[in-house]
Coordinates of N, CA and C and ligand atoms in Angstrom, one line a residue:
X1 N 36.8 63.7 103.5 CA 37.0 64.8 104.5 C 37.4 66.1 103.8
X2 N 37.1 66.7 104.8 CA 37.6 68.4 103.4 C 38.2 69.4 104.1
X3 N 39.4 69.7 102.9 CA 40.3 70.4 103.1 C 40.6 71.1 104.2
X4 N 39.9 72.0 104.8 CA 39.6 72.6 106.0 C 40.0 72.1 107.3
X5 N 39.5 70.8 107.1 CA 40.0 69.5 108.6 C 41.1 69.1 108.1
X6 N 41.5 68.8 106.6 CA 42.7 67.8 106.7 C 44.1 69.6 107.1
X7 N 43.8 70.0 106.3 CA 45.1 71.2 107.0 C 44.9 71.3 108.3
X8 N 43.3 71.7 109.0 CA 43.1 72.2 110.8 C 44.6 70.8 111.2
X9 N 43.6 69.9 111.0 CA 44.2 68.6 111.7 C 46.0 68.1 111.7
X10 N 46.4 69.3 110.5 CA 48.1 68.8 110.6 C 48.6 70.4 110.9
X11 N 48.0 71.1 111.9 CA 48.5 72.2 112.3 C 48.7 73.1 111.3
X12 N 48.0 73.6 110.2 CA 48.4 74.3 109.1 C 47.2 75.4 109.4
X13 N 47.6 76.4 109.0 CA 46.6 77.8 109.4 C 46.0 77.6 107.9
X14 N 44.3 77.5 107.9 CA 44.2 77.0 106.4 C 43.2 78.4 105.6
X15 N 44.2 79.1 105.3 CA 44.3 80.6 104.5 C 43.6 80.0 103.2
X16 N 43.0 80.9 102.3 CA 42.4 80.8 101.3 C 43.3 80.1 100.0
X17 N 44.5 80.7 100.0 CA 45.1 80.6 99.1 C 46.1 78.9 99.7
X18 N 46.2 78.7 100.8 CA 46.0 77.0 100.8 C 45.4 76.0 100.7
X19 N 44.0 76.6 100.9 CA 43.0 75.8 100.9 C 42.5 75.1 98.9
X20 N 43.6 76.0 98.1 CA 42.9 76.4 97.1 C 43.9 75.8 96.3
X21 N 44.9 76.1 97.1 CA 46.3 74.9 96.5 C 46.1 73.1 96.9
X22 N 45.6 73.1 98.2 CA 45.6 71.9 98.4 C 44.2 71.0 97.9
X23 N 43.2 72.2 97.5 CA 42.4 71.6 97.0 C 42.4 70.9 95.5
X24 N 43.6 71.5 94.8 CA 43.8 71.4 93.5 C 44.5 70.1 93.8
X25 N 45.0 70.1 94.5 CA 46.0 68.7 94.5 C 45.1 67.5 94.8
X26 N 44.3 67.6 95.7 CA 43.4 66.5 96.4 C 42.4 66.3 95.3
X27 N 41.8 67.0 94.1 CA 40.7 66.9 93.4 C 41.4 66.5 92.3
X28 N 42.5 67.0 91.5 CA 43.3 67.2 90.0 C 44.0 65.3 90.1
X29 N 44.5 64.9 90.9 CA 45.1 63.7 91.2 C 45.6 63.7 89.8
X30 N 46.5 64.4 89.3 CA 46.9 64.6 87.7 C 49.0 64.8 88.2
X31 N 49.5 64.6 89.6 CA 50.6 65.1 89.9 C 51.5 65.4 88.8
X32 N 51.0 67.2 89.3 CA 51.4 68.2 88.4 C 53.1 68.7 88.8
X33 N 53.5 69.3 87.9 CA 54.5 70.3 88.5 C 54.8 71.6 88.7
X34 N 55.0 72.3 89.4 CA 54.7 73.7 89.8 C 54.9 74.3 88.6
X35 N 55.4 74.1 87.9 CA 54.6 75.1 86.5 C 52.8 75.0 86.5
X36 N 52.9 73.9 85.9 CA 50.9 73.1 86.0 C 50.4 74.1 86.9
X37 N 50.8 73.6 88.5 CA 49.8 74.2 89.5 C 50.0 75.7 89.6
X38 N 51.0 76.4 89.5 CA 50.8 77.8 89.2 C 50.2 78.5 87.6
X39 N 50.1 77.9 87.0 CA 49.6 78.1 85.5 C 48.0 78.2 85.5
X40 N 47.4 76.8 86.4 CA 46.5 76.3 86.6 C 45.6 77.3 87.7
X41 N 46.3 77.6 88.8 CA 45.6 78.5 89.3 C 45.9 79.8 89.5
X42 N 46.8 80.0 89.0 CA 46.6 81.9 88.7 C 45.5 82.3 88.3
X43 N 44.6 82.3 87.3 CA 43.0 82.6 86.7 C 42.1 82.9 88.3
X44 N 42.3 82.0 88.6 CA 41.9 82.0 90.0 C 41.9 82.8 91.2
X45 N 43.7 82.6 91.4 CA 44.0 83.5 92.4 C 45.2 84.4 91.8
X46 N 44.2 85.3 91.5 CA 45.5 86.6 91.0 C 47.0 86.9 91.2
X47 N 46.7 86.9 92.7 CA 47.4 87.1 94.0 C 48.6 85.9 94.2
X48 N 48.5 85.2 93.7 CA 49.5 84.1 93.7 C 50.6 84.1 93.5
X49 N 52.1 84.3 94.4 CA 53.1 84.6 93.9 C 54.0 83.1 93.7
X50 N 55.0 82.5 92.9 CA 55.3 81.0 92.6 C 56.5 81.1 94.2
X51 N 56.7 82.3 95.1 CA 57.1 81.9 96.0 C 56.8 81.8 97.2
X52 N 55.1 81.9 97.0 CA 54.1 81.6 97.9 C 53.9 80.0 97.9
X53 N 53.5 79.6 96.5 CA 53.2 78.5 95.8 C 54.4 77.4 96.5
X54 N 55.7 78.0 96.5 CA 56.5 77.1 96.3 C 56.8 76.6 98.5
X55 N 56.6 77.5 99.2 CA 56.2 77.8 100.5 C 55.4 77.1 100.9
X56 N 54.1 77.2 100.1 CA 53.0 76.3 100.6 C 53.6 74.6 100.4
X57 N 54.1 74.3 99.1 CA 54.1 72.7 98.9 C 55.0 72.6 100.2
X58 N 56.3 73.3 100.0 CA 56.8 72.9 101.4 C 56.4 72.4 102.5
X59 N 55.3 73.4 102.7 CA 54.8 73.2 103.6 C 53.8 71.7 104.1
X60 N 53.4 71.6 103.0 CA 52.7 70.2 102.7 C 53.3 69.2 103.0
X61 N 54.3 69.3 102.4 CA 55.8 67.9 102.6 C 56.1 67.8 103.7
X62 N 56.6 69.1 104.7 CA 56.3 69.1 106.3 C 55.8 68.6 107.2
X63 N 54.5 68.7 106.5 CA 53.8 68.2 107.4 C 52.6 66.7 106.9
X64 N 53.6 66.2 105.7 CA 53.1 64.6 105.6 C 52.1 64.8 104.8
X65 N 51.2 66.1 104.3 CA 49.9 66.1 103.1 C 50.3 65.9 102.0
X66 N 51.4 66.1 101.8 CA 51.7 66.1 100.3 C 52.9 65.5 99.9
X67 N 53.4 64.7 98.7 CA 54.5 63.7 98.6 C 54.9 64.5 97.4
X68 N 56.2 64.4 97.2 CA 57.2 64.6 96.2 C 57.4 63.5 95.3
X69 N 56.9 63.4 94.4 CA 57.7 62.6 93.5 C 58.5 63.0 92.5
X70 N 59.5 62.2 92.3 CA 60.4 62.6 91.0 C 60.9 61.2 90.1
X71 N 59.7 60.8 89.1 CA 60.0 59.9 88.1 C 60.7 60.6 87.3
X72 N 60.9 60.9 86.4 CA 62.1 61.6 85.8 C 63.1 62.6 86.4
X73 N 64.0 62.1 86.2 CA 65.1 63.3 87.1 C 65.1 65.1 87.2
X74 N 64.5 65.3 86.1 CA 64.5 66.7 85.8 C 62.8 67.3 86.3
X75 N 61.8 66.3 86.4 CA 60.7 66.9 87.1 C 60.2 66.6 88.4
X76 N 60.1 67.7 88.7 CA 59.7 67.6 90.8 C 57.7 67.4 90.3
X77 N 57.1 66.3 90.9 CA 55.7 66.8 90.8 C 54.8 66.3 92.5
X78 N 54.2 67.0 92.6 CA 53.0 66.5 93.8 C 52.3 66.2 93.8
X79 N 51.9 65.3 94.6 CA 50.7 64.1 94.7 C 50.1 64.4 96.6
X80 N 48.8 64.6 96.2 CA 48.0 64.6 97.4 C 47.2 63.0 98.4
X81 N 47.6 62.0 97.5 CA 47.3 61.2 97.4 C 48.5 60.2 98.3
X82 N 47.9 60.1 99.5 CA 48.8 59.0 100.5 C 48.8 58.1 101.2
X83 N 47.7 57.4 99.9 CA 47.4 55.8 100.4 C 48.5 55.4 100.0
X84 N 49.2 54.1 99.9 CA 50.3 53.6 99.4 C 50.0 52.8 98.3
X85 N 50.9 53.9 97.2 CA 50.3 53.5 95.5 C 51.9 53.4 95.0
X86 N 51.7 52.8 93.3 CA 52.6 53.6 92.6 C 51.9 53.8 91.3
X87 N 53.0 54.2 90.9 CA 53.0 55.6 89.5 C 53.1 55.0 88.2
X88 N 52.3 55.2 87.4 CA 52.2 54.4 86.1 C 52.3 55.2 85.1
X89 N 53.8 55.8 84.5 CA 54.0 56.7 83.1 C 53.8 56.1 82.2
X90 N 52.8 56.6 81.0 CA 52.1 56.3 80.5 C 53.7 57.3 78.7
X91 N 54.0 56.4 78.4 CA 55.4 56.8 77.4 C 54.7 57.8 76.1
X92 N 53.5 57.5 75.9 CA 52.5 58.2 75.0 C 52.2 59.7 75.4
X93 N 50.8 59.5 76.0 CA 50.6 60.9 76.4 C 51.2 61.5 78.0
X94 N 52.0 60.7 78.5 CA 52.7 61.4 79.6 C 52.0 61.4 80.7
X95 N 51.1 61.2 80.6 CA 49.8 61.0 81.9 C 50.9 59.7 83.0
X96 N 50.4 60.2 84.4 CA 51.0 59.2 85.7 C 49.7 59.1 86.0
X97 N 49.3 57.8 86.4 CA 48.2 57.0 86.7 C 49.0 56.7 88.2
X98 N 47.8 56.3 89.1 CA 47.9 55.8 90.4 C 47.9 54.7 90.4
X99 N 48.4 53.4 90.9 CA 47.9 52.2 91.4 C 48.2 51.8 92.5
X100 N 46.9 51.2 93.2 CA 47.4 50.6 94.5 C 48.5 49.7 94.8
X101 N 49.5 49.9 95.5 CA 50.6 49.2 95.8 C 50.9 49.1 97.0
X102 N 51.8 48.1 97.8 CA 52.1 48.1 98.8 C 53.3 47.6 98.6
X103 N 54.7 48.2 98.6 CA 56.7 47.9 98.7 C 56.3 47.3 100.4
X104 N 56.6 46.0 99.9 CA 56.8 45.3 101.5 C 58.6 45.2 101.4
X105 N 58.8 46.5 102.2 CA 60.2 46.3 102.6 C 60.9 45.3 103.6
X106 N 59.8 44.7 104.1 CA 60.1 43.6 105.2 C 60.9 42.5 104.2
X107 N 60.3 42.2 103.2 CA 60.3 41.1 101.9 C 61.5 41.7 101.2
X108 N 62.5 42.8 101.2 CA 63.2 42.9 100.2 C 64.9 43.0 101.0
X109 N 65.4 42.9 100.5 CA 66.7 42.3 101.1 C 67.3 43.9 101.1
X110 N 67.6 44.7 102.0 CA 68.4 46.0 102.2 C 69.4 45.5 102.9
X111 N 70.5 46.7 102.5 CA 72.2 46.9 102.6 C 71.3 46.5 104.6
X112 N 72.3 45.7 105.1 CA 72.1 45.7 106.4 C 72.5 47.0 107.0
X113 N 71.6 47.2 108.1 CA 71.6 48.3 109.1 C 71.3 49.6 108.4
X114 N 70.9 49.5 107.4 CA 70.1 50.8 107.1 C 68.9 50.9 107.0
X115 N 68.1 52.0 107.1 CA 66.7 52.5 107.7 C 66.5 53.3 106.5
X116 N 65.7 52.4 105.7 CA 64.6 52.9 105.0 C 63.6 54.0 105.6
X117 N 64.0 55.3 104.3 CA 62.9 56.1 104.6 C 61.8 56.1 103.8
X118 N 62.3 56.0 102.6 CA 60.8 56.0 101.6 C 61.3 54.9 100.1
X119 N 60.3 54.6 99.9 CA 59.9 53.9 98.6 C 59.0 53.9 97.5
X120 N 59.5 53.9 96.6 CA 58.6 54.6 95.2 C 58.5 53.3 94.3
X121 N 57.3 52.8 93.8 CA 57.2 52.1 92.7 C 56.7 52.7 91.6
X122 N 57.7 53.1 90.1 CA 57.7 53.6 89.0 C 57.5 52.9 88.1
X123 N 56.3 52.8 87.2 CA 56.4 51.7 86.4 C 55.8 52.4 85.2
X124 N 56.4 52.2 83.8 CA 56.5 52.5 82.2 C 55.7 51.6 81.7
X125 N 55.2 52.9 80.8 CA 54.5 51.7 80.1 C 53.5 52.5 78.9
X126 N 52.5 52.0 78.3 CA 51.1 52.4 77.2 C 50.1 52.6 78.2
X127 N 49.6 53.4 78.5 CA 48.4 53.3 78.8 C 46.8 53.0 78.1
X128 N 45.9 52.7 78.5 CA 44.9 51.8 78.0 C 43.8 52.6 77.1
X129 N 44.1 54.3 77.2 CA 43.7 55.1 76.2 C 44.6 55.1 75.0
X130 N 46.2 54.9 75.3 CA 46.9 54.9 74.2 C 47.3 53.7 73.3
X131 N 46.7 52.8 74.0 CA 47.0 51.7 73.1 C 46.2 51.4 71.6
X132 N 46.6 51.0 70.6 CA 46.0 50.9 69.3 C 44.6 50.2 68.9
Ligands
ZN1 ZN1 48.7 57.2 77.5
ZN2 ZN1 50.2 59.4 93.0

């Protein structure tokens, strides 16, 4: 589907400079952090201010296109990608790989009476370019 529909379709007015952000995210599948995606496309869009940038992801998160992750504490990164996967840090070259996952919270024993809102599977490791 392309970009155009997926913003029309979650109520987002899809301006040039969204279309261009969210296209970076949907094509890059590299979840960057707003350093990356402002670095990345400034060349592009001149006009890009990082409190535009940082408005738009919001805006993303808002409205369910775009996920937050934070495997390490100190980096925020986005992922356009919201099939239900997890994240595979690669301890070499730093690269997060996708894998398909499914956290069956039904199967996992929670503090009673609380309501799970989200779940992350983080998993370390070598990746298959970096191995010897
Ligand atoms: Zn690697
Ligand atoms: Zn991902």
């Amino acid at each position: 589907m392309d970009a155009r529909n997926i913003l029309a379709e979650n109520g987002i007015r899809p301006t040039l400079q969204r279309l261009q952000i969210y296209k970076y995210l949907a094509e890059k599948k590299n979840h960057p952090t707003v350093e990356h995606i402002y670095s990345d496309l400034l060349p592009h869009i001149p006009t890009l201010s990082k409190t535009t940038l940082y408005n738009t992801l919001n805006l993303f998160i808002d409205k369910g296109i775009t996920a937050q992750i934070t495997i390490e504490n100190d980096e925020t990164r986005y992922d356009a990608n919201l099939c239900s996967h997890g994240h595979f840090k690669c301890r070499k070259c730093g690269n997060i790989i996708d894998f398909p996952h499914d956290i069956d919270l039904e199967r996992s024993e929670l503090p009673s009476d609380s309501t799970p809102e989200q779940a992350h599977l983080y998993v370390w490791g070598i990746c298959g370019n970096c191995k010897d």
